[in-house]
XYZ file of C-alpha atoms in Angstrom:
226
model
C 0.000 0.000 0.000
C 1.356 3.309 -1.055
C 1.394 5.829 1.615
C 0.082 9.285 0.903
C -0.074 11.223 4.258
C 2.174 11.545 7.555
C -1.093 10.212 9.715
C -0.979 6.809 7.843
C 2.921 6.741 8.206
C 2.809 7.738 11.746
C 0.385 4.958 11.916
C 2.363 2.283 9.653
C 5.346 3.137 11.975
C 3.645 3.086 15.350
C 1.829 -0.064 14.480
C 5.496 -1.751 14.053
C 6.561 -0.266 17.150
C 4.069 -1.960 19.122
C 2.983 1.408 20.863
C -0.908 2.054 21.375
C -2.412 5.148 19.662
C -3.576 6.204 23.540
C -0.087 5.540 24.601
C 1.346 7.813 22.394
C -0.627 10.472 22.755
C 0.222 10.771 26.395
C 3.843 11.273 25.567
C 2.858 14.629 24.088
C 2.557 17.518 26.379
C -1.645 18.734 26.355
C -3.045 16.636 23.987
C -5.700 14.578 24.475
C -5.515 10.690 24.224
C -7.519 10.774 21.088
C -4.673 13.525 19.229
C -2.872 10.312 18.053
C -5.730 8.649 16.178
C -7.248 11.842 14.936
C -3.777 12.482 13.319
C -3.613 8.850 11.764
C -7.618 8.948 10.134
C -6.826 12.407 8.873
C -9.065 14.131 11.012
C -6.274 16.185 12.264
C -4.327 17.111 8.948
C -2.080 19.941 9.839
C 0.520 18.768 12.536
C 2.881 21.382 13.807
C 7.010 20.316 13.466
C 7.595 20.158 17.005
C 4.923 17.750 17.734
C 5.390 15.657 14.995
C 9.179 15.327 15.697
C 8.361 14.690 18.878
C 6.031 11.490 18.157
C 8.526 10.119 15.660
C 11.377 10.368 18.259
C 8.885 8.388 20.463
C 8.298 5.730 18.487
C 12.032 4.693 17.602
C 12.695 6.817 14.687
C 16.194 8.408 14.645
C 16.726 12.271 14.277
C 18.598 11.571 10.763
C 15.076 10.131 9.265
C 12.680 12.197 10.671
C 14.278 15.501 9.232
C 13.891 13.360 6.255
C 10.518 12.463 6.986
C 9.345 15.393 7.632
C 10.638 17.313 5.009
C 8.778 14.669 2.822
C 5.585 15.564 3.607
C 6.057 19.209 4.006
C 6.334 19.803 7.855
C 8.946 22.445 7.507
C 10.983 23.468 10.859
C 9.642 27.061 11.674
C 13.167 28.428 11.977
C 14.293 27.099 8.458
C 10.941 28.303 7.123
C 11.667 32.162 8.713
C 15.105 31.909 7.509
C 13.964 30.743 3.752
C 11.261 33.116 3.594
C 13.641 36.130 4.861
C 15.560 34.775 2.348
C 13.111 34.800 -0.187
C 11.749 38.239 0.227
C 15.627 39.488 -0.290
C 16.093 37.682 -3.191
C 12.756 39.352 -4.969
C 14.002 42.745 -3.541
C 17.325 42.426 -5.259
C 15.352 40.840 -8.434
C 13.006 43.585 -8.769
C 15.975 46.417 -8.488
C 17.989 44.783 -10.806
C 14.940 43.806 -13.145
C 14.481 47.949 -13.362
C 17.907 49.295 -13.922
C 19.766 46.583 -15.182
C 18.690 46.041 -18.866
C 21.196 42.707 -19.151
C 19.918 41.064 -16.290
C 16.620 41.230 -17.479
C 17.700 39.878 -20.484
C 19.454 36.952 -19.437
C 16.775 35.984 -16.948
C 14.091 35.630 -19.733
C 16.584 33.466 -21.807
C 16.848 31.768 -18.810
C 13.125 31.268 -18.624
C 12.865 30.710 -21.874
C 15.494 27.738 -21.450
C 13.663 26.300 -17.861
C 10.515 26.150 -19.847
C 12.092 24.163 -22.474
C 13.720 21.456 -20.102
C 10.216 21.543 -18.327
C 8.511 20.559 -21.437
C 10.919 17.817 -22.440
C 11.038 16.326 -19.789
C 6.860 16.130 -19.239
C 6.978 14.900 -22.537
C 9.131 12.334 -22.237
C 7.739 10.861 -19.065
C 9.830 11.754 -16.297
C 9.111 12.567 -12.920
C 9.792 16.888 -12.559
C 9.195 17.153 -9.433
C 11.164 20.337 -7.546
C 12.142 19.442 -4.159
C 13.333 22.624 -2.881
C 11.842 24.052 0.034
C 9.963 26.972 -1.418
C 7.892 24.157 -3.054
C 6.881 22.419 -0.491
C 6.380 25.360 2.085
C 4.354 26.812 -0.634
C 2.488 23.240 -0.995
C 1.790 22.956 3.076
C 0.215 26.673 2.386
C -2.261 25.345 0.144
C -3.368 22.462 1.558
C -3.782 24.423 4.762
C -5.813 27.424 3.294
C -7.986 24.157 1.446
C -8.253 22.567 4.961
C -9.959 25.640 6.513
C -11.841 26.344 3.924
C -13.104 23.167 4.083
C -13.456 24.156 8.268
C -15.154 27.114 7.591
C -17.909 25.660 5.292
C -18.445 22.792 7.606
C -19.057 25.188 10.745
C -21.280 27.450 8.207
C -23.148 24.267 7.627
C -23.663 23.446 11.496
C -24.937 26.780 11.982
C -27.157 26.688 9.533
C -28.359 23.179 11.136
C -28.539 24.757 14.549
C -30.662 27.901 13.425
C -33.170 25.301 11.285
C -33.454 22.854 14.157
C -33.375 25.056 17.313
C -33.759 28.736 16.835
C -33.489 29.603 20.164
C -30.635 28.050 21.145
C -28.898 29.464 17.484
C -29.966 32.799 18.324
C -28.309 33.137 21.534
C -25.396 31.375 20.757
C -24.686 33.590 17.188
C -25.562 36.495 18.948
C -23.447 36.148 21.617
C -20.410 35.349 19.442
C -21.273 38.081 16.886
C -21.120 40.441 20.109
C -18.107 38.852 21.305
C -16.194 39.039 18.089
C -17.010 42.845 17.682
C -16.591 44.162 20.903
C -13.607 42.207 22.417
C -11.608 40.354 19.472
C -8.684 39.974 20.739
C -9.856 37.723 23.588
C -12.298 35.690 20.987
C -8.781 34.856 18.892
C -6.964 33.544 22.557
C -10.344 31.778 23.446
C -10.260 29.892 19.829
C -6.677 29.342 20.363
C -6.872 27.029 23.010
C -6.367 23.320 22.008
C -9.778 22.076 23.379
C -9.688 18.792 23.113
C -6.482 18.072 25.318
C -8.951 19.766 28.015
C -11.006 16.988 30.039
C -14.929 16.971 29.896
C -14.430 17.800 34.045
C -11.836 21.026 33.179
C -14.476 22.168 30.592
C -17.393 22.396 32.840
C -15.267 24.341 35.344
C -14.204 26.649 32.709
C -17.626 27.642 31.883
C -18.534 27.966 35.379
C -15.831 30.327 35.578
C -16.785 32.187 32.732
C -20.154 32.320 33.933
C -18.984 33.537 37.663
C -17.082 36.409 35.868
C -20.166 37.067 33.585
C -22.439 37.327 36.499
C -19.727 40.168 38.386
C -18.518 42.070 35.407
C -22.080 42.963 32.993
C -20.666 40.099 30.739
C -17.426 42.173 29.707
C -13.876 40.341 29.761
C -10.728 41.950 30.057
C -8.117 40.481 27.652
């Protein structure tokens, strides 16, 4: 079987390790014991480096492969990915300046075009796999497929709204309403309230966090401080 995503090598890999989906998630710091599993069915599609180093690492994989690893499937470390895009931006900067007052340079970069087009075509005609490995690729790549992941997200939670308001209007009403008011009059703390990772939080440390929301409601006219 051909493997096409990190969750169903993390899985492949974990399997052969002999290490329990539960198990491993409880080796990572605030996640819940379901992270693991919601990684491997592609639930979860969008696994930060440090995390998924960290599983590797726990399941027997040495440092050497799991640069290699990641790198395959576009989990880029953050610091290489600042560097590379500081890198980047330069490198346009200098293009563009020497685009405008440097009429050679223009000229050889569209021969130059002109000739990467050429090899491009040749070789897509002739079968061969042109694939570009280089990091702007694939940090360009993980950008996609996370803009297509929450727009998937954001029709999905559209979707449930629109299923809350048809099946209880009550409850839809004071839930949109409240986080319609929320979002324009205190932003800032909606962005750190959706920023917490909610299911590493218990079902026991979620009922006391409402009832601490509530107790501040109830003393404060329903206005947080960020």
């Amino acid at each position: 079987m051909m493997i096409k995503s990190f969750g169903e090598e993390l899985k492949r890999l974990r399997t052969r390790a002999k290490i329990g989906s539960r198990e491993l998630s409880r080796m990572i710091p605030n996640k819940g014991e379901a992270y693991v599993s919601q990684i491997e069915s592609g639930r979860i599609k969008n696994v930060d480096y440090n995390t998924a180093f960290m599983l590797l690492k726990n399941i027997g994989v040495t440092e050497v492969n799991i640069e290699k690893m990641l790198k395959h499937y576009g989990i880029i470390d953050p610091f290489v990915e600042k560097e590379l895009l500081n890198r980047q931006i330069e490198q346009m900067e200098l293009h563009e300046h020497r685009m405008k007052n440097d009429n050679d340079y223009a000229d050889r970069y569209l021969a130059n075009q002109i000739e990467e087009a050429k090899i491009h075509e040749e070789l897509t005609e002739n079968g061969d796999d042109f694939t570009d490995n280089k990091l702007v690729n694939q940090i360009e790549e993980q950008y996609q497929l996370k803009k297509e992941s929450l727009e998937d997200r954001n029709k999905q939670i559209f979707e449930f709204f629109n299923s809350l308001i048809k099946h209880n209007v009550d409850k839809a009403n004071e839930v949109i309403n409240n986080m319609f008011d929320l979002i324009n009059t205190d932003f800032n703390f909606f962005l750190k309230l959706m920023e917490i990772d909610y299911q590493s939080i218990s079902k026991e440390e979620k009922e006391r966090l409402v009832q601490l929301i509530r107790a501040r409601e109830d003393g404060k006219d329903g206005r947080f401080s960020s």
